[in-house]
Coordinates of C-alpha atoms and ligand atoms in Angstrom, one line a residue:
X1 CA 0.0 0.0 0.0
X2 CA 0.9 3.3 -0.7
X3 CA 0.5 5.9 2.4
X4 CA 1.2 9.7 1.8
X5 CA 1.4 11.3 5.9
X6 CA 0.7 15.0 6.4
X7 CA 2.4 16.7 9.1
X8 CA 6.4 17.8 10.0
X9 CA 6.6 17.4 13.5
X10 CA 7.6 14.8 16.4
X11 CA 4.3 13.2 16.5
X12 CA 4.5 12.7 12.4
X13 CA 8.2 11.0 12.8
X14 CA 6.5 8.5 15.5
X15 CA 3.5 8.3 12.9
X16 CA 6.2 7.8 10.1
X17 CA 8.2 5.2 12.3
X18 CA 5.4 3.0 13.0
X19 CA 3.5 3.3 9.6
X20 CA 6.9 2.6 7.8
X21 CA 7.0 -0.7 9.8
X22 CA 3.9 -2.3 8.4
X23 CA 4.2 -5.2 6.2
X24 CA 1.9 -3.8 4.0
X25 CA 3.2 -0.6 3.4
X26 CA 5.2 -0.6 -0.4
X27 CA 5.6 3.2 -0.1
X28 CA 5.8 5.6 2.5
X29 CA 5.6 9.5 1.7
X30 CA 5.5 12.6 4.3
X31 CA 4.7 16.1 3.7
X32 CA 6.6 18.0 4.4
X33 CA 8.2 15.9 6.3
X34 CA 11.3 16.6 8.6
X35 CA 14.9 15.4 8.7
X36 CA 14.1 12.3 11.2
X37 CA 11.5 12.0 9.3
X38 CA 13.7 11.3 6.1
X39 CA 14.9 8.1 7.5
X40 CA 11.8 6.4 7.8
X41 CA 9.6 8.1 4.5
X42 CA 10.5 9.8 1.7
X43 CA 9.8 13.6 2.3
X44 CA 8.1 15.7 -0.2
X45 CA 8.2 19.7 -0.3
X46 CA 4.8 20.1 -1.0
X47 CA 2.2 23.3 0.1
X48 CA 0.2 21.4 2.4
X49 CA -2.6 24.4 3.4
X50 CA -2.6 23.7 -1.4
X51 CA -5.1 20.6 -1.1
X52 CA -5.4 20.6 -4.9
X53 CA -1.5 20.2 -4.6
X54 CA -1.8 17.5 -2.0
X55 CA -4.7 15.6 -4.4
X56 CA -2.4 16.1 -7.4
X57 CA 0.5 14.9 -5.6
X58 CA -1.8 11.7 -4.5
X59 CA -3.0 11.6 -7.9
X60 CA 0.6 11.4 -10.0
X61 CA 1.6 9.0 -7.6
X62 CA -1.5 6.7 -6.8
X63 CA -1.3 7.3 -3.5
X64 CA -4.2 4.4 -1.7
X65 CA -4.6 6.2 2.0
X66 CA -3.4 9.7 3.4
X67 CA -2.6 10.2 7.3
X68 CA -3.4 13.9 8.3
X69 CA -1.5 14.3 11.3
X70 CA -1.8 18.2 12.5
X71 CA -4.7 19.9 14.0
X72 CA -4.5 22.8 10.8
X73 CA -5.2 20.8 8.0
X74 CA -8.0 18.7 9.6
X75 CA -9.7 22.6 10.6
X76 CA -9.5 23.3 7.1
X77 CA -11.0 20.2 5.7
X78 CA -8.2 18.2 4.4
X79 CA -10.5 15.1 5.1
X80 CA -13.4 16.1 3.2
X81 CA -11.2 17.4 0.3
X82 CA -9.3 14.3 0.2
X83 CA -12.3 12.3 -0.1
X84 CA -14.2 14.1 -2.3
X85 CA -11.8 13.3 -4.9
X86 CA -11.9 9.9 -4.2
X87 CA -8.6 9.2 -1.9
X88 CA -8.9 7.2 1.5
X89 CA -7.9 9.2 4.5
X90 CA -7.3 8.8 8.1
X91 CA -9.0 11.6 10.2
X92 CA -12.0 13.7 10.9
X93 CA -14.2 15.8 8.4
X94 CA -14.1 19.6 9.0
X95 CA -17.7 19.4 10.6
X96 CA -16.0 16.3 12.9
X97 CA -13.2 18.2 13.9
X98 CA -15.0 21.0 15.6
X99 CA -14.6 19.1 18.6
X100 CA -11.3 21.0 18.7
X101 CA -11.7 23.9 16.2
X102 CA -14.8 25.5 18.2
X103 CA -14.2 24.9 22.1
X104 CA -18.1 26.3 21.9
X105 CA -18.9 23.8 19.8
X106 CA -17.7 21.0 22.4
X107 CA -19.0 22.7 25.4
X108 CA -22.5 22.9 24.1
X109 CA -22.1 19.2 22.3
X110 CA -20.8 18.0 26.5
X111 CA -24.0 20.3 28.1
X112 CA -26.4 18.5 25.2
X113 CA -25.3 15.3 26.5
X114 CA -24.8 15.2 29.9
X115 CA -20.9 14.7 29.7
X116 CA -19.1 15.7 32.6
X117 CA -17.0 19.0 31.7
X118 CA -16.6 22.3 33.6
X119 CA -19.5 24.7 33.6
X120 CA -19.3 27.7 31.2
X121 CA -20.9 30.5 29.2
X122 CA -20.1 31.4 25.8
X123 CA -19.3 35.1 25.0
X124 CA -20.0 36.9 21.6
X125 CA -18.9 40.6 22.9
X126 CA -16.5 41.9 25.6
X127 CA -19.0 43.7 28.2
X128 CA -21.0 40.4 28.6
X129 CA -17.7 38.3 29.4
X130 CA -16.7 41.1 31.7
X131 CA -19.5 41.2 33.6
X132 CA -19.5 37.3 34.0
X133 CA -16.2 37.3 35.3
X134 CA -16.9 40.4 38.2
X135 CA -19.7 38.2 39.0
X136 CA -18.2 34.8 39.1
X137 CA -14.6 36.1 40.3
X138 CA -11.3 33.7 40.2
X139 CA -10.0 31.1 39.6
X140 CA -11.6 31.4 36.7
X141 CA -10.7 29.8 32.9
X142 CA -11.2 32.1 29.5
X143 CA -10.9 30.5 26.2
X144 CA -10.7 31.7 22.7
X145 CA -13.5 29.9 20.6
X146 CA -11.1 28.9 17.7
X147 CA -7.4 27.3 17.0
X148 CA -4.8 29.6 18.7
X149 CA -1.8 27.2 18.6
X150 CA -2.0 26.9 22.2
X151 CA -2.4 30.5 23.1
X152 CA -6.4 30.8 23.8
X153 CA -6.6 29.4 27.1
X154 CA -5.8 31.4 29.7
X155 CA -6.2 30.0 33.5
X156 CA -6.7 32.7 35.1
X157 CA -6.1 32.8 39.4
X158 CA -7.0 36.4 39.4
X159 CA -10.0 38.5 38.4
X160 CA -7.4 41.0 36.4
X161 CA -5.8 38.2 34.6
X162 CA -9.5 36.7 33.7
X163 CA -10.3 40.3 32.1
X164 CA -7.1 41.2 30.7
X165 CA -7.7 38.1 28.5
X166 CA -11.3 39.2 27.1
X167 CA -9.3 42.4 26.7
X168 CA -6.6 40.4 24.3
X169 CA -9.2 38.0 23.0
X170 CA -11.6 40.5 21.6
X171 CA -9.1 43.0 21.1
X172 CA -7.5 40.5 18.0
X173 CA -5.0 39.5 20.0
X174 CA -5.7 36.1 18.4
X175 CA -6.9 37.0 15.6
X176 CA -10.7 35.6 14.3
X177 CA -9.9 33.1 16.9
X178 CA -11.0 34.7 19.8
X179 CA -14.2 36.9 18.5
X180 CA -16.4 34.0 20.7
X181 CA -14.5 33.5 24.1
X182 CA -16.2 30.5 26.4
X183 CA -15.3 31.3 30.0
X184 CA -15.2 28.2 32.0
X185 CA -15.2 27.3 35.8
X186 CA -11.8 26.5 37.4
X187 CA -11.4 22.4 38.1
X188 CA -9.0 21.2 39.9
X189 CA -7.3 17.4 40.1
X190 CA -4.7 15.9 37.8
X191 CA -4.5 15.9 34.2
X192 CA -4.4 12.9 31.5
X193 CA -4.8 12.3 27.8
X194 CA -6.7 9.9 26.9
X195 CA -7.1 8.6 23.1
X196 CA -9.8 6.3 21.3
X197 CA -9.6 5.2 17.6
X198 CA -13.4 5.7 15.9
X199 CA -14.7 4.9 13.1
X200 CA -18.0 7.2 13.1
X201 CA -20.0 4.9 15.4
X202 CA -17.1 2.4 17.3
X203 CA -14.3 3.5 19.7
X204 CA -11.4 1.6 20.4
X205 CA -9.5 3.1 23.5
X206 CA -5.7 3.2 21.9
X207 CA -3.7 4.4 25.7
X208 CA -3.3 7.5 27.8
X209 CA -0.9 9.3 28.5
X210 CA 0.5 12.4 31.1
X211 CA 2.3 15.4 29.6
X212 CA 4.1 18.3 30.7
X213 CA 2.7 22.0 29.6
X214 CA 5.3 24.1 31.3
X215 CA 8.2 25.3 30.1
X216 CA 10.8 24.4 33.4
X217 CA 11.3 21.7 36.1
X218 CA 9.0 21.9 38.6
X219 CA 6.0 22.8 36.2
X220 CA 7.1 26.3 36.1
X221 CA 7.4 29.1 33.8
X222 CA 5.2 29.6 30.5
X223 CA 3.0 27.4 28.9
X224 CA 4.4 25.5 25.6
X225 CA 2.9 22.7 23.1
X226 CA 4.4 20.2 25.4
X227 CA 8.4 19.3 27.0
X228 CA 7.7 15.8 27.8
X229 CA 5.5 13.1 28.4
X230 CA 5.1 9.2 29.6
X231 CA 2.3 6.4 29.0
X232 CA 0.2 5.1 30.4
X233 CA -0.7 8.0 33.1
X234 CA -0.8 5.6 36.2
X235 CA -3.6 8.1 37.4
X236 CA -6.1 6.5 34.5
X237 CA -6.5 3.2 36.3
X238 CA -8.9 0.9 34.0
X239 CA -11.9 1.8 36.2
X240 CA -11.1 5.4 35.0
X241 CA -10.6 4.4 31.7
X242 CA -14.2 2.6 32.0
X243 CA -15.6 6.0 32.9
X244 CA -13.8 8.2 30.5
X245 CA -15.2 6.1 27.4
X246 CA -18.8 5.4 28.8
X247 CA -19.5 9.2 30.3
X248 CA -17.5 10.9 27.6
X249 CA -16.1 9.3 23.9
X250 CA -19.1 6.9 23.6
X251 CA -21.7 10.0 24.2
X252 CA -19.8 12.1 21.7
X253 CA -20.0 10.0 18.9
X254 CA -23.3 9.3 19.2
X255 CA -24.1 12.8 19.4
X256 CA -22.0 13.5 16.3
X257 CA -23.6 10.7 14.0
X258 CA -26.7 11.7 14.9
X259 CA -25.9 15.4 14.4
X260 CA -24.5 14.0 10.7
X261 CA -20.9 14.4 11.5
X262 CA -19.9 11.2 12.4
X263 CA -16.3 11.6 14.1
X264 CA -14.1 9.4 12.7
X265 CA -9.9 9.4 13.5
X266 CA -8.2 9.9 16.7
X267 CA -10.4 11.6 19.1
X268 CA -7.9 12.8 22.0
X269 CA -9.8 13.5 25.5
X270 CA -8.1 15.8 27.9
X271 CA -9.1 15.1 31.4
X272 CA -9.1 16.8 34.8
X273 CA -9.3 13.6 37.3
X274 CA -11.3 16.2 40.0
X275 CA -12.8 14.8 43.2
X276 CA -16.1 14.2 41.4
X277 CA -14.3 12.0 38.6
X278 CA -12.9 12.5 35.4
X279 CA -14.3 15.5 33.8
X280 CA -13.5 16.6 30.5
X281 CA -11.0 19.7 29.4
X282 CA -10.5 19.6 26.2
X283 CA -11.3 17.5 23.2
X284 CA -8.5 17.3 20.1
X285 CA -9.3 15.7 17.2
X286 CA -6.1 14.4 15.9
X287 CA -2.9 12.3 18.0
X288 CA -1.2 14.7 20.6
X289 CA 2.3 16.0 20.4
X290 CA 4.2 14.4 22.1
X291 CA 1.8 11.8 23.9
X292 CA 1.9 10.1 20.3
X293 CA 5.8 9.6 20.4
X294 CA 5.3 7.3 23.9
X295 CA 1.9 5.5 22.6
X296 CA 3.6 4.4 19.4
X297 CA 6.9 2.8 21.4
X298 CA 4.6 1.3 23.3
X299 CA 2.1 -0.5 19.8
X300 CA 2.8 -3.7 19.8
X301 CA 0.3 -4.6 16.7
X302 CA 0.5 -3.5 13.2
X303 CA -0.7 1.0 12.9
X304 CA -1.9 0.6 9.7
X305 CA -5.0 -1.7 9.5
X306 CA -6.2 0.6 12.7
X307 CA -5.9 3.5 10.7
X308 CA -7.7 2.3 7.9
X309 CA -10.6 0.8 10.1
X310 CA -10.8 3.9 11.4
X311 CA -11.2 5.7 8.1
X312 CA -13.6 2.1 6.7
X313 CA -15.6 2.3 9.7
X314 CA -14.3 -1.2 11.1
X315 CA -13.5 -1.0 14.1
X316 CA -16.2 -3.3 15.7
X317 CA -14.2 -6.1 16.9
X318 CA -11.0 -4.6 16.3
X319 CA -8.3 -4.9 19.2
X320 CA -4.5 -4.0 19.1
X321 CA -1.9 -5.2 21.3
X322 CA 0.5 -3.0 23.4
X323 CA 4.1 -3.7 25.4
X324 CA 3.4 -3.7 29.0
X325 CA 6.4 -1.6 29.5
X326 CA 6.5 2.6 30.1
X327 CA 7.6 4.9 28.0
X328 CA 9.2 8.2 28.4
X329 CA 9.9 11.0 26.0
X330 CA 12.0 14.3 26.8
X331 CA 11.8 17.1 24.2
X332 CA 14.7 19.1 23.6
X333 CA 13.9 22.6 22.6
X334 CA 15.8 25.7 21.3
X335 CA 16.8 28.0 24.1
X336 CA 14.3 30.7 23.8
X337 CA 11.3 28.3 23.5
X338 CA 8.4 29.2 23.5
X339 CA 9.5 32.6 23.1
X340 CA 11.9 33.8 20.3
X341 CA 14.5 31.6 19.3
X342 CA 17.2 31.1 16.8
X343 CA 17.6 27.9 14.1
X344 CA 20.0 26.3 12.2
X345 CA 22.5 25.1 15.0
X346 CA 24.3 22.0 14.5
X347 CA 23.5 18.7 16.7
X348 CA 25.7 16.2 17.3
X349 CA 26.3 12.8 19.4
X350 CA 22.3 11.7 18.0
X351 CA 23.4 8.4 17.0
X352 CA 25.3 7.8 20.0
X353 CA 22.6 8.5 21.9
X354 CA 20.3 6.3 20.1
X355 CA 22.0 3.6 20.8
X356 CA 21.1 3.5 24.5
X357 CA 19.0 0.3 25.3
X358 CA 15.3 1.3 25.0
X359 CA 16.4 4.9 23.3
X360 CA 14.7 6.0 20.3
X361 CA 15.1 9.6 18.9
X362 CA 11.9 11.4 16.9
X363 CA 12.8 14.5 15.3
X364 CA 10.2 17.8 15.9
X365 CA 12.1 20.7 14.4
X366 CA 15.0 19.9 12.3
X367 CA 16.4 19.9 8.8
X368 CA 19.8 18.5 7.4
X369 CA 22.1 20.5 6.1
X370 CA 25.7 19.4 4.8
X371 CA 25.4 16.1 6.2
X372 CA 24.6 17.6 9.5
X373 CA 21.5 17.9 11.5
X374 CA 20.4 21.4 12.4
X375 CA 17.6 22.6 15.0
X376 CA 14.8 24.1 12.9
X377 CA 12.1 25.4 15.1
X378 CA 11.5 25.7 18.7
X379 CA 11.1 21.8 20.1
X380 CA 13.4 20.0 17.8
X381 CA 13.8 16.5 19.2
X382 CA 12.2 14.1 21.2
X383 CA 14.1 11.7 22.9
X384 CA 12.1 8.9 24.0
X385 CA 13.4 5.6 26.0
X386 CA 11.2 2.7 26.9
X387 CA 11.6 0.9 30.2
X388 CA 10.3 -1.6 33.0
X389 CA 9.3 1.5 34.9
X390 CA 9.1 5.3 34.7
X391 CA 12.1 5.8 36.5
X392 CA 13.7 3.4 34.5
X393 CA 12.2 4.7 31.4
X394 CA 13.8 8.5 32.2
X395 CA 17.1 7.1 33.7
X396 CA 17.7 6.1 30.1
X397 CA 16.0 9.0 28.1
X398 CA 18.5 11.4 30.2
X399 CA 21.2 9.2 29.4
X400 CA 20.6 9.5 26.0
X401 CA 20.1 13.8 26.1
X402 CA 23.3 13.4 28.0
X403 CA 25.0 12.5 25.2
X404 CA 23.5 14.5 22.4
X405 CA 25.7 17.6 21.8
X406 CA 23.4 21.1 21.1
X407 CA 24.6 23.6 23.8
X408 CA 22.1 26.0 22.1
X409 CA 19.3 23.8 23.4
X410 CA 17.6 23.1 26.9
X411 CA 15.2 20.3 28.3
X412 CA 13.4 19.7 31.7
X413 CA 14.9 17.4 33.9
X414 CA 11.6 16.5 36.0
X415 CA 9.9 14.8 32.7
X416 CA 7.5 11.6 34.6
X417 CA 7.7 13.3 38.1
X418 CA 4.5 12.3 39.1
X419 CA 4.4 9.2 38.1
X420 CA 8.0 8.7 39.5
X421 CA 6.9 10.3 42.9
X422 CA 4.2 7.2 42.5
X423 CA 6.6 4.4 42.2
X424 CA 8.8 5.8 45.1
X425 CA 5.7 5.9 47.6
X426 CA 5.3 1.8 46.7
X427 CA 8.7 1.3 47.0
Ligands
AMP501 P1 -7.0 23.3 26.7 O1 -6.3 23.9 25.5 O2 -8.5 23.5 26.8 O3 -6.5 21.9 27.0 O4 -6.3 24.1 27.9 C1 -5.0 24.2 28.1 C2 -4.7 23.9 29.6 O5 -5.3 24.8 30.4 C3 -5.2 22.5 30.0 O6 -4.3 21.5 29.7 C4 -5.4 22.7 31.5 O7 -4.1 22.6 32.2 C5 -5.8 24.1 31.6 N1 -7.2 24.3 31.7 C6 -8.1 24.3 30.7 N2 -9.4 24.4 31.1 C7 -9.3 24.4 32.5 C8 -10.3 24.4 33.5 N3 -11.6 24.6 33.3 N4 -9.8 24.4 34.8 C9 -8.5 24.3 35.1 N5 -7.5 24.2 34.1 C10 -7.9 24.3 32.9
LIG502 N1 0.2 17.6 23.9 C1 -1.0 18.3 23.7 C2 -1.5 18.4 22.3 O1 -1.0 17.7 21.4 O2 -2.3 19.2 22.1

């Protein structure tokens, strides 16, 4: 079969990894594709916001199934282009995938249907939100309606933070994103990502994982897409698993079939375990950056006859198989992250590191040049180990970083804290 996968970052080069190990695959393509990414598909420079490029491209090369992996293209209806003229593709429809492009959209889809999320009211002008907040006061949560690329939720603990961010939000600080603003009660617990493969009607719970938001050790300084992450999250025991799909993914999709969206890809549940259970944050409709590098180390069975379930609507009496054992990735970012930062510096020792028992390296932001591998964006790898337990897993993910040679870039140190604090209270 011949697969063409969308996307440039870490999650695509674990997509890329595990796709290009299928028995069935004859050719793997990625767009654009990164460095890492090189080694495992063949990378293509095409326009990927140019679907008539991407169709042509699928087109000249009879390409049989397409992989969308980022959240952009599935917003802008990749999916529906794809199949409309007549290619196979893995992921949701634009009308699917407002589950993450309208955070209105979800909350009034979780309210509809009784699924356990914080309570909120949705905002179409400034004065309204304002007043909401004075009345509610903090902790409080304000969120841009659309995509902001991870800048439209602001957690607000005081009542000036709360309306500074209506001020940014409908100011254009975000750009059409924010016009609608949903402001949300504050929950508290631990977080988890959850994922389930669907097909439109069926969900098959894939694994969840636990990641790390802020920029330095001790979850501190400003939010970023994400500086590590470990599966499975020890805090989704199978009871809360149980709960998660019956209370939350299996309401959604009825609600979206019936609704004539049926959701069908990755759905990725973000969840707040809070004293009253799990309760939802945030749905995403594609795999998560970097949860998908640890919950591909850890597929036992074959990607790509999921994938295409998913897009066939089989998934019925599908199962996959997965390795009992943790795994662990730590991104490695450019100093400066997620601020301003500078590219093209050289990295060194990556096969070295690599060859650390467990170790396996997934490129985010890089590119080749000369021979060399240069950092080309602001987290450029992701350096993932697998292991009998977390603190095996990130004894060995930190030997690797230890030997890869970048002094222009920086990692957290703390990556699996929790769930390392966890295994030291058992003993
Ligand atoms: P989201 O993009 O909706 O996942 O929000 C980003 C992050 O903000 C989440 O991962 C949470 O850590 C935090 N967050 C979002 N909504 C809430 C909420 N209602 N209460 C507390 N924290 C939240
Ligand atoms: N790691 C969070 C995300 O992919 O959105």
């Amino acid at each position: 079969m011949k697969i063409l996968l969308i996307g440039s970052g870490g999650r695509e080069h674990a997509l890329a990894w595990k796709i290009a190990a299928s028995p069935l695959v004859t050719r793997l393509w990625c767009a654009p594709g990164n460095a890492g990414i090189a080694a495992d598909a063949e990378c293509v420079a095409l326009d990927i916001t140019d679907h008539a490029a991407v169709i042509a491209f699928c087109r000249q090369n009879a390409v049989e199934f397409v992989v969308v992996g980022p959240d952009a293209p599935i917003a802008a209806g990749m999916v529906d282009d794809l199949n409309a003229a007549g290619f196979k593709a893995f992921g949701p429809t634009q009308a699917a995938g407002r589950l993450e492009s309208s955070k209105n959209f979800t909350k009034a889809l979780c309210r509809a249907n009784n699924i356990p999320t914080a309570a909120y009211e949705h905002f179409r002008d400034a004065a309204a939100a304002r007043d909401h907040i004075r009345k509610q006061g903090a902790p409080i949560v304000v969120k841009a309606d659309g995509l902001a690329a991870g800048k439209g939720v602001v957690v607000a603990m005081t009542e000036q933070k709360a309306l500074a961010a209506v001020d940014m939000m409908f100011g254009g600080g975000l750009g059409a994103s924010g016009t609608e603003v949903v402001i949300e009660e504050f929950m508290e617990g631990e977080e988890a990502s959850f994922f389930a493969l669907c097909d439109g009607e069926h969900a098959l719970p894939l694994a969840t994982a636990q990641d790390h938001k802020r920029a330095f050790d001790g979850d501190k300084g400003p939010n970023t897409g994400g500086m590590g992450a470990y599966s499975p999250a020890p805090v989704m025991t199978d009871a809360m698993c149980t709960r998660v799909m019956d209370e939350m993914v299996k309401p959604t999709l009825r609600a979206m079939k019936e609704m004539g969206c049926p959701y069908k890809g990755v759905l990725f549940a973000g969840v707040m375990i809070t004293k009253d259970g799990p309760k939802l944050v945030e749905y995403n409709a594609r795999f998560g950056d970097p949860e998908t590098q640890v919950l591909m180390l850890r597929l036992m069975s074959d990607i790509v006859p999921a994938l295409i379930a998913s897009a066939d609507g089989q998934l019925k009496n599908f199962s996959l198989r997965w390795y009992d054992e943790t795994a662990l990735t730590v991104i490695m970012a450019t100093k400066g992250y997620p601020g301003d930062y500078g590219k093209g510096f050289v990295i060194e020792g990556l096969d070295e590191a690599a060859r650390i028992e467990g170790v396996e390296i997934f490129h985010a932001g890089t590119k080749s040049g000369d021979g060399r591998i240069l950092s080309n964006g602001g987290r450029v790898l992701n350096v993932c180990a697998t292991g009998k337990s977390v603190t095996q897993a990130q004894q060995r993910a930190y030997a690797a970083v230890d030997r890869i040679k970048w002094p222009e870039g920086f990692c957290r140190r703390d990556i699996g804290w929790q769930a390392i604090e966890r295994e030291k209270a058992k003993g």
